[in-house]
Amino acid sequence: MNENNQEPLLEVVGLNTHFFLEEGVVKAVDGVNLTIRRGQTVGIVGESGCGKSVTARSILGIVPSPGKTVSGEVIFYDEETAPNGESKQPVNLLELDPKGKEIRRIRGKKISMIFQEPMTSLSPVHKIGSQIIETIILHQKLSKAQAREQAAEILGRVGLSQPFELLNRYPHELSGGMRQRVMIAMALSCHPSLLIADEPTTALDVTTEAQILRLMRSLQAELGMAIMYITHNLGVVAQMTDYVIVMYLGKVVEETDVDTLFFDPKHPYTKALLRSIPRLGASQGQPLEVIHGSVPDPYNKPSGCPFHPRCPERIEGVCNTQVPEVIEVKPGHRVRCHLYV
Ligand code: SF4
């Protein structure tokens, strides 16, 4: 999908989320800008600790303590019309009362999130049925019987057999793959405009992972929702996404459509990530490259470009002293690197 041919659904502008620890302040999200358009799947990629999950949590206002979103805007374009028939104004989610009615209406009904570990969202002491039914009733004007019907229907849709029987079971009675499907069903039960998926298949075996990815793709086509897909797995990015944002140490370092990312990457970090994945056609036994060095200490980020200690293309005297700005190398392809100035 071309990045400009759809209306924006969510715009993140100058987002900063910091963690205030005894050892110092960690700028986990450091001036992030990104746009998600209606129906688009945007991949957020990077190594552990690059800030991708904290960005997602900041959007929903669920950053765990001692983290705090200190500045920025998260503009959500709600497509619903106001009761008087006028179009609703875009709303800055960061300005809403974090425990108020409006953010709770948006969270769950408009924007849903699924996590790597289903037990993050499922209660171990309640039956599957009561959990999904409660979510449905919270956001839709339905009777309990209608909500039960809808809950069974959505469980069937995510590929679970005997959905009515499943409603009476507890999460611990299900396999990991089934729990993940239940969580997806719960997230989709209110037909959100945006689904945020944070490494939802990382803990699953490859067969179940492939099934869940196919399922999410087909449900997306059916329901027309946008997906923000967080992963460190570039194979999943290739399968799932239209547009990709690469993050390193809390900053967006490259963003472009998925084909350009794989065939014409610009940022040395993106190129290194791509060299570290297996490729079809590579000769057998050819070792994969590893990214030189490790992610630096987040309390003490390197000066200049934070990737410079690991970068094979660094320009001495420039990259270690000057912070690179974002450059648009072609429409819709932006990169934060001195090589393209
Ligand atoms: Fe490498 Fe310099 Fe580009 Fe950073 S700015 S990625 S160090 S070339």
Short mmCIF file of C-alpha atoms and ligand atoms in Angstrom, two decimals:
data_model
loop_
_atom_site.label_atom_id
_atom_site.label_comp_id
_atom_site.label_asym_id
_atom_site.label_seq_id
_atom_site.Cartn_x
_atom_site.Cartn_y
_atom_site.Cartn_z
CA MET A 1 0.00 0.00 0.00
CA ASN A 2 1.35 3.42 -0.94
CA GLU A 3 1.89 5.41 2.22
CA ASN A 4 0.06 8.46 0.88
CA ASN A 5 -3.12 6.93 -0.54
CA GLN A 6 -4.92 6.41 2.75
CA GLU A 7 -6.20 8.72 5.44
CA PRO A 8 -4.11 8.77 8.62
CA LEU A 9 -5.59 6.86 11.54
CA LEU A 10 -2.92 7.56 14.13
CA GLU A 11 -0.13 10.11 14.17
CA VAL A 12 2.63 10.05 16.75
CA VAL A 13 4.54 13.32 16.92
CA GLY A 14 7.72 13.96 18.93
CA LEU A 15 7.00 11.19 21.44
CA ASN A 16 9.39 10.94 24.39
CA THR A 17 9.01 8.28 27.07
CA HIS A 18 11.68 8.06 29.74
CA PHE A 19 12.37 5.61 32.56
CA PHE A 20 13.56 7.24 35.76
CA LEU A 21 15.82 4.72 37.47
CA GLU A 22 18.40 4.97 40.26
CA GLU A 23 21.16 4.41 37.70
CA GLY A 24 19.93 7.30 35.56
CA VAL A 25 17.30 8.27 33.00
CA VAL A 26 16.73 5.91 30.07
CA LYS A 27 15.24 7.62 27.02
CA ALA A 28 13.41 4.51 25.83
CA VAL A 29 11.44 6.49 23.23
CA ASP A 30 13.40 9.47 22.04
CA GLY A 31 11.51 11.82 19.71
CA VAL A 32 9.54 9.25 17.72
CA ASN A 33 7.33 10.38 14.82
CA LEU A 34 5.20 7.87 12.93
CA THR A 35 1.92 7.62 11.04
CA ILE A 36 -0.39 4.65 10.67
CA ARG A 37 -2.99 4.88 7.91
CA ARG A 38 -6.39 3.20 7.76
CA GLY A 39 -6.12 -0.46 6.82
CA GLN A 40 -2.31 -0.36 6.70
CA THR A 41 0.01 -2.84 8.42
CA VAL A 42 3.04 -1.08 9.81
CA GLY A 43 5.94 -3.16 11.12
CA ILE A 44 8.08 -1.79 13.93
CA VAL A 45 11.40 -3.61 13.99
CA GLY A 46 14.66 -3.51 15.91
CA GLU A 47 16.66 -5.47 18.46
CA SER A 48 15.46 -5.89 22.07
CA GLY A 49 15.58 -2.61 23.95
CA CYS A 50 15.19 -0.40 20.84
CA GLY A 51 11.96 1.10 22.21
CA LYS A 52 9.40 -0.59 19.98
CA SER A 53 7.22 -2.03 22.77
CA VAL A 54 7.50 1.12 24.89
CA THR A 55 6.32 3.14 21.86
CA ALA A 56 3.22 0.93 21.62
CA ARG A 57 2.53 1.18 25.33
CA SER A 58 3.01 4.95 25.23
CA ILE A 59 0.34 5.21 22.51
CA LEU A 60 -2.15 3.48 24.80
CA GLY A 61 -0.98 5.22 27.96
CA ILE A 62 0.03 1.95 29.65
CA VAL A 63 3.74 2.53 30.23
CA PRO A 64 4.77 0.64 33.37
CA SER A 65 6.32 2.55 36.26
CA PRO A 66 8.97 4.06 36.53
CA GLY A 67 8.39 4.97 32.88
CA LYS A 68 6.62 8.18 31.94
CA THR A 69 5.69 9.79 28.65
CA VAL A 70 7.19 13.24 29.11
CA SER A 71 6.20 14.92 25.83
CA GLY A 72 4.70 14.44 22.40
CA GLU A 73 1.31 13.91 20.81
CA VAL A 74 -0.61 10.79 19.86
CA ILE A 75 -3.37 11.96 17.54
CA PHE A 76 -6.14 9.44 16.89
CA TYR A 77 -8.56 10.12 14.04
CA ASP A 78 -11.78 8.58 15.28
CA GLU A 79 -14.06 7.77 12.35
CA GLU A 80 -17.20 7.69 14.48
CA THR A 81 -19.50 10.65 14.22
CA ALA A 82 -20.51 12.66 17.21
CA PRO A 83 -24.16 12.39 18.44
CA ASN A 84 -25.04 15.68 16.69
CA GLY A 85 -23.95 14.21 13.36
CA GLU A 86 -20.75 16.22 13.03
CA SER A 87 -17.47 14.46 12.44
CA LYS A 88 -15.48 13.91 15.57
CA GLN A 89 -12.35 15.96 15.96
CA PRO A 90 -8.99 14.18 16.10
CA VAL A 91 -8.12 13.51 19.72
CA ASN A 92 -4.70 13.65 21.37
CA LEU A 93 -4.70 10.49 23.48
CA LEU A 94 -1.98 11.88 25.74
CA GLU A 95 -4.29 14.70 26.83
CA LEU A 96 -7.04 12.36 28.00
CA ASP A 97 -7.44 11.42 31.64
CA PRO A 98 -5.48 8.12 31.77
CA LYS A 99 -8.22 6.53 33.89
CA GLY A 100 -11.14 8.38 32.27
CA LYS A 101 -14.10 7.15 30.25
CA GLU A 102 -12.87 8.43 26.88
CA ILE A 103 -9.51 6.64 26.90
CA ARG A 104 -11.22 3.44 28.10
CA ARG A 105 -13.70 3.73 25.21
CA ILE A 106 -10.83 4.07 22.73
CA ARG A 107 -8.69 1.39 24.36
CA GLY A 108 -10.38 -1.90 23.63
CA LYS A 109 -13.06 -0.65 21.25
CA LYS A 110 -11.00 1.46 18.85
CA ILE A 111 -7.45 0.32 19.56
CA SER A 112 -6.76 -3.19 20.84
CA MET A 113 -3.45 -4.67 21.84
CA ILE A 114 -2.21 -8.25 21.88
CA PHE A 115 0.95 -9.32 23.64
CA GLN A 116 3.58 -12.05 23.29
CA GLU A 117 2.28 -13.74 26.41
CA PRO A 118 -1.52 -14.23 26.35
CA MET A 119 -1.71 -14.43 30.14
CA THR A 120 -0.86 -10.69 30.16
CA SER A 121 -4.42 -10.07 29.00
CA LEU A 122 -6.28 -13.19 30.14
CA SER A 123 -7.28 -13.64 33.73
CA PRO A 124 -6.34 -17.13 34.97
CA VAL A 125 -9.30 -17.28 37.36
CA HIS A 126 -12.12 -16.49 34.94
CA LYS A 127 -13.58 -18.61 32.18
CA ILE A 128 -12.79 -17.65 28.59
CA GLY A 129 -16.48 -16.90 27.98
CA SER A 130 -16.92 -14.44 30.81
CA GLN A 131 -13.76 -12.57 29.78
CA ILE A 132 -14.77 -12.11 26.13
CA ILE A 133 -18.41 -11.41 27.00
CA GLU A 134 -17.37 -8.75 29.50
CA THR A 135 -15.23 -7.02 26.85
CA ILE A 136 -18.09 -7.09 24.35
CA ILE A 137 -20.66 -5.75 26.83
CA LEU A 138 -18.29 -3.01 27.96
CA HIS A 139 -18.10 -1.58 24.43
CA GLN A 140 -21.34 -2.56 22.72
CA LYS A 141 -24.98 -2.26 23.67
CA LEU A 142 -25.77 -5.98 23.66
CA SER A 143 -27.59 -8.31 26.02
CA LYS A 144 -25.58 -11.06 27.71
CA ALA A 145 -27.12 -13.69 25.42
CA GLN A 146 -26.25 -11.67 22.32
CA ALA A 147 -22.71 -11.07 23.62
CA ARG A 148 -22.34 -14.82 24.21
CA GLU A 149 -23.38 -15.54 20.62
CA GLN A 150 -20.90 -12.95 19.38
CA ALA A 151 -18.12 -14.36 21.59
CA ALA A 152 -18.66 -17.87 20.17
CA GLU A 153 -18.76 -16.49 16.64
CA ILE A 154 -15.44 -14.69 17.02
CA LEU A 155 -13.81 -17.78 18.58
CA GLY A 156 -14.94 -19.75 15.53
CA ARG A 157 -13.56 -17.06 13.27
CA VAL A 158 -10.07 -17.34 14.77
CA GLY A 159 -10.11 -21.04 13.93
CA LEU A 160 -11.10 -22.55 17.29
CA SER A 161 -13.47 -25.49 17.08
CA GLN A 162 -16.43 -26.06 19.44
CA PRO A 163 -16.50 -22.39 20.46
CA PHE A 164 -19.53 -22.69 22.78
CA GLU A 165 -17.79 -25.43 24.75
CA LEU A 166 -14.62 -23.34 24.85
CA LEU A 167 -16.48 -20.47 26.52
CA ASN A 168 -16.77 -22.63 29.66
CA ARG A 169 -13.06 -23.37 29.92
CA TYR A 170 -10.26 -21.62 31.82
CA PRO A 171 -7.12 -20.30 30.06
CA HIS A 172 -4.83 -22.88 31.72
CA GLU A 173 -6.85 -25.68 30.08
CA LEU A 174 -5.75 -24.50 26.61
CA SER A 175 -2.49 -24.85 24.67
CA GLY A 176 -0.29 -21.79 24.03
CA GLY A 177 -1.51 -21.52 20.43
CA MET A 178 -5.17 -21.72 21.52
CA ARG A 179 -4.64 -19.07 24.20
CA GLN A 180 -3.06 -16.82 21.58
CA ARG A 181 -6.10 -17.28 19.34
CA VAL A 182 -8.40 -16.50 22.28
CA MET A 183 -6.45 -13.31 22.92
CA ILE A 184 -6.74 -12.32 19.26
CA ALA A 185 -10.47 -13.09 19.40
CA MET A 186 -10.81 -10.89 22.49
CA ALA A 187 -8.85 -8.08 20.82
CA LEU A 188 -10.99 -8.29 17.68
CA SER A 189 -14.32 -8.73 19.44
CA CYS A 190 -15.11 -5.02 19.21
CA HIS A 191 -13.86 -4.56 15.63
CA PRO A 192 -11.04 -2.12 16.43
CA SER A 193 -9.73 0.34 13.82
CA LEU A 194 -6.20 -0.41 15.00
CA LEU A 195 -4.71 -3.62 16.39
CA ILE A 196 -1.34 -3.30 18.10
CA ALA A 197 0.39 -6.68 18.08
CA ASP A 198 3.52 -6.89 20.22
CA GLU A 199 5.53 -9.97 19.18
CA PRO A 200 2.32 -12.06 19.32
CA THR A 201 3.85 -15.20 17.81
CA THR A 202 7.37 -15.21 19.28
CA ALA A 203 6.60 -17.85 21.91
CA LEU A 204 4.85 -20.21 19.46
CA ASP A 205 6.17 -23.05 17.32
CA VAL A 206 6.61 -22.23 13.61
CA THR A 207 3.48 -24.08 12.44
CA THR A 208 1.22 -22.29 14.92
CA GLU A 209 2.99 -19.03 14.14
CA ALA A 210 2.27 -19.43 10.42
CA GLN A 211 -1.41 -20.19 11.17
CA ILE A 212 -1.77 -17.14 13.43
CA LEU A 213 -0.10 -14.86 10.87
CA ARG A 214 -2.42 -16.13 8.11
CA LEU A 215 -5.37 -15.64 10.39
CA MET A 216 -4.44 -12.05 11.21
CA ARG A 217 -3.96 -11.25 7.52
CA SER A 218 -7.36 -12.66 6.56
CA LEU A 219 -9.16 -10.99 9.47
CA GLN A 220 -7.51 -7.73 8.53
CA ALA A 221 -8.70 -8.04 4.93
CA GLU A 222 -12.19 -8.85 6.19
CA LEU A 223 -12.46 -6.18 8.89
CA GLY A 224 -10.32 -3.46 7.26
CA MET A 225 -8.42 -2.62 10.43
CA ALA A 226 -4.88 -1.24 10.57
CA ILE A 227 -2.19 -3.26 12.36
CA MET A 228 0.91 -2.03 14.13
CA TYR A 229 3.06 -5.15 14.20
CA ILE A 230 6.03 -5.14 16.56
CA THR A 231 8.66 -7.76 15.94
CA HIS A 232 12.38 -8.46 15.75
CA ASN A 233 11.71 -11.07 13.05
CA LEU A 234 12.25 -9.75 9.53
CA GLY A 235 10.67 -12.86 8.01
CA VAL A 236 7.42 -11.91 9.74
CA VAL A 237 7.85 -8.33 8.52
CA ALA A 238 8.11 -9.56 4.92
CA GLN A 239 4.94 -11.64 5.29
CA MET A 240 2.80 -9.25 7.26
CA THR A 241 3.55 -5.60 6.62
CA ASP A 242 3.08 -2.87 4.01
CA TYR A 243 5.31 -0.29 5.60
CA VAL A 244 8.23 -0.68 8.03
CA ILE A 245 9.75 1.49 10.74
CA VAL A 246 13.21 0.52 11.99
CA MET A 247 14.13 1.67 15.50
CA TYR A 248 17.50 1.84 17.23
CA LEU A 249 18.00 3.05 20.82
CA GLY A 250 14.64 4.80 21.01
CA LYS A 251 14.82 6.56 17.64
CA VAL A 252 13.35 5.83 14.23
CA VAL A 253 16.37 5.34 11.94
CA GLU A 254 14.65 4.30 8.71
CA GLU A 255 11.10 4.03 7.39
CA THR A 256 9.83 2.93 4.01
CA ASP A 257 7.53 0.49 2.23
CA VAL A 258 8.35 -3.17 2.78
CA ASP A 259 9.70 -3.84 -0.74
CA THR A 260 12.15 -0.94 -0.56
CA LEU A 261 13.25 -2.07 2.89
CA PHE A 262 14.29 -5.46 1.56
CA PHE A 263 15.60 -4.42 -1.87
CA ASP A 264 17.03 -0.95 -1.30
CA PRO A 265 17.75 -0.42 2.42
CA LYS A 266 19.74 2.71 3.19
CA HIS A 267 20.58 2.81 6.89
CA PRO A 268 23.65 0.73 7.83
CA TYR A 269 21.71 -0.69 10.80
CA THR A 270 18.86 -1.88 8.53
CA LYS A 271 21.42 -3.40 6.16
CA ALA A 272 23.07 -5.19 9.10
CA LEU A 273 19.69 -6.52 10.30
CA LEU A 274 18.99 -7.84 6.80
CA ARG A 275 22.39 -9.54 6.55
CA SER A 276 21.67 -11.33 9.82
CA ILE A 277 18.63 -13.27 8.50
CA PRO A 278 18.74 -16.49 6.43
CA ARG A 279 18.19 -15.91 2.70
CA LEU A 280 16.80 -18.20 0.05
CA GLY A 281 19.52 -18.97 -2.46
CA ALA A 282 22.40 -18.46 -0.01
CA SER A 283 24.88 -21.30 -0.38
CA GLN A 284 24.51 -24.08 2.15
CA GLY A 285 26.68 -23.74 5.21
CA GLN A 286 27.29 -20.03 4.54
CA PRO A 287 27.36 -18.46 8.02
CA LEU A 288 24.96 -15.64 8.81
CA GLU A 289 26.53 -12.31 9.65
CA VAL A 290 26.03 -11.00 13.13
CA ILE A 291 25.69 -7.30 13.84
CA HIS A 292 29.07 -6.15 15.09
CA GLY A 293 29.15 -5.24 18.81
CA SER A 294 26.18 -5.14 21.15
CA VAL A 295 23.44 -2.61 21.86
CA PRO A 296 25.11 0.11 23.98
CA ASP A 297 24.26 0.84 27.59
CA PRO A 298 20.98 2.80 27.44
CA TYR A 299 22.07 5.04 30.36
CA ASN A 300 25.04 6.12 28.37
CA LYS A 301 24.21 6.43 24.70
CA PRO A 302 27.13 7.07 22.34
CA SER A 303 27.62 10.64 21.15
CA GLY A 304 26.69 11.67 17.61
CA CYS A 305 24.93 8.84 15.80
CA PRO A 306 24.19 6.22 18.51
CA PHE A 307 24.94 3.45 16.00
CA HIS A 308 28.48 4.72 15.23
CA PRO A 309 30.43 2.27 17.47
CA ARG A 310 28.88 -0.63 15.51
CA CYS A 311 28.64 0.95 12.07
CA PRO A 312 30.91 -0.36 9.28
CA GLU A 313 30.24 2.78 7.20
CA ARG A 314 30.84 5.45 9.87
CA ILE A 315 32.57 8.67 8.89
CA GLU A 316 35.18 9.44 11.57
CA GLY A 317 34.93 12.95 12.93
CA VAL A 318 31.31 13.28 11.76
CA CYS A 319 29.29 10.28 12.93
CA ASN A 320 30.81 10.26 16.43
CA THR A 321 30.19 13.98 16.99
CA GLN A 322 27.07 15.05 15.07
CA VAL A 323 23.57 13.71 15.61
CA PRO A 324 22.11 12.85 12.17
CA GLU A 325 18.80 14.41 11.12
CA VAL A 326 16.07 12.57 9.22
CA ILE A 327 16.53 12.84 5.44
CA GLU A 328 13.86 11.96 2.87
CA VAL A 329 15.79 10.04 0.21
CA LYS A 330 12.66 9.61 -1.91
CA PRO A 331 8.96 10.15 -1.21
CA GLY A 332 7.97 7.87 1.64
CA HIS A 333 11.54 6.70 2.35
CA ARG A 334 13.22 8.44 5.27
CA VAL A 335 16.56 7.67 6.86
CA ARG A 336 18.52 9.13 9.78
CA CYS A 337 22.13 8.91 8.60
CA HIS A 338 24.96 11.27 7.58
CA LEU A 339 25.68 9.22 4.46
CA TYR A 340 22.62 10.70 2.71
CA VAL A 341 23.02 14.38 3.52
FE1 SF4 B 1 26.76 4.84 10.31
FE2 SF4 B 1 27.30 7.43 10.41
FE3 SF4 B 1 25.07 6.61 9.27
FE4 SF4 B 1 25.34 6.47 11.90
S1 SF4 B 1 25.28 8.32 10.68
S2 SF4 B 1 24.53 4.91 10.60
S3 SF4 B 1 27.49 5.95 12.08
S4 SF4 B 1 27.17 6.18 8.60
#
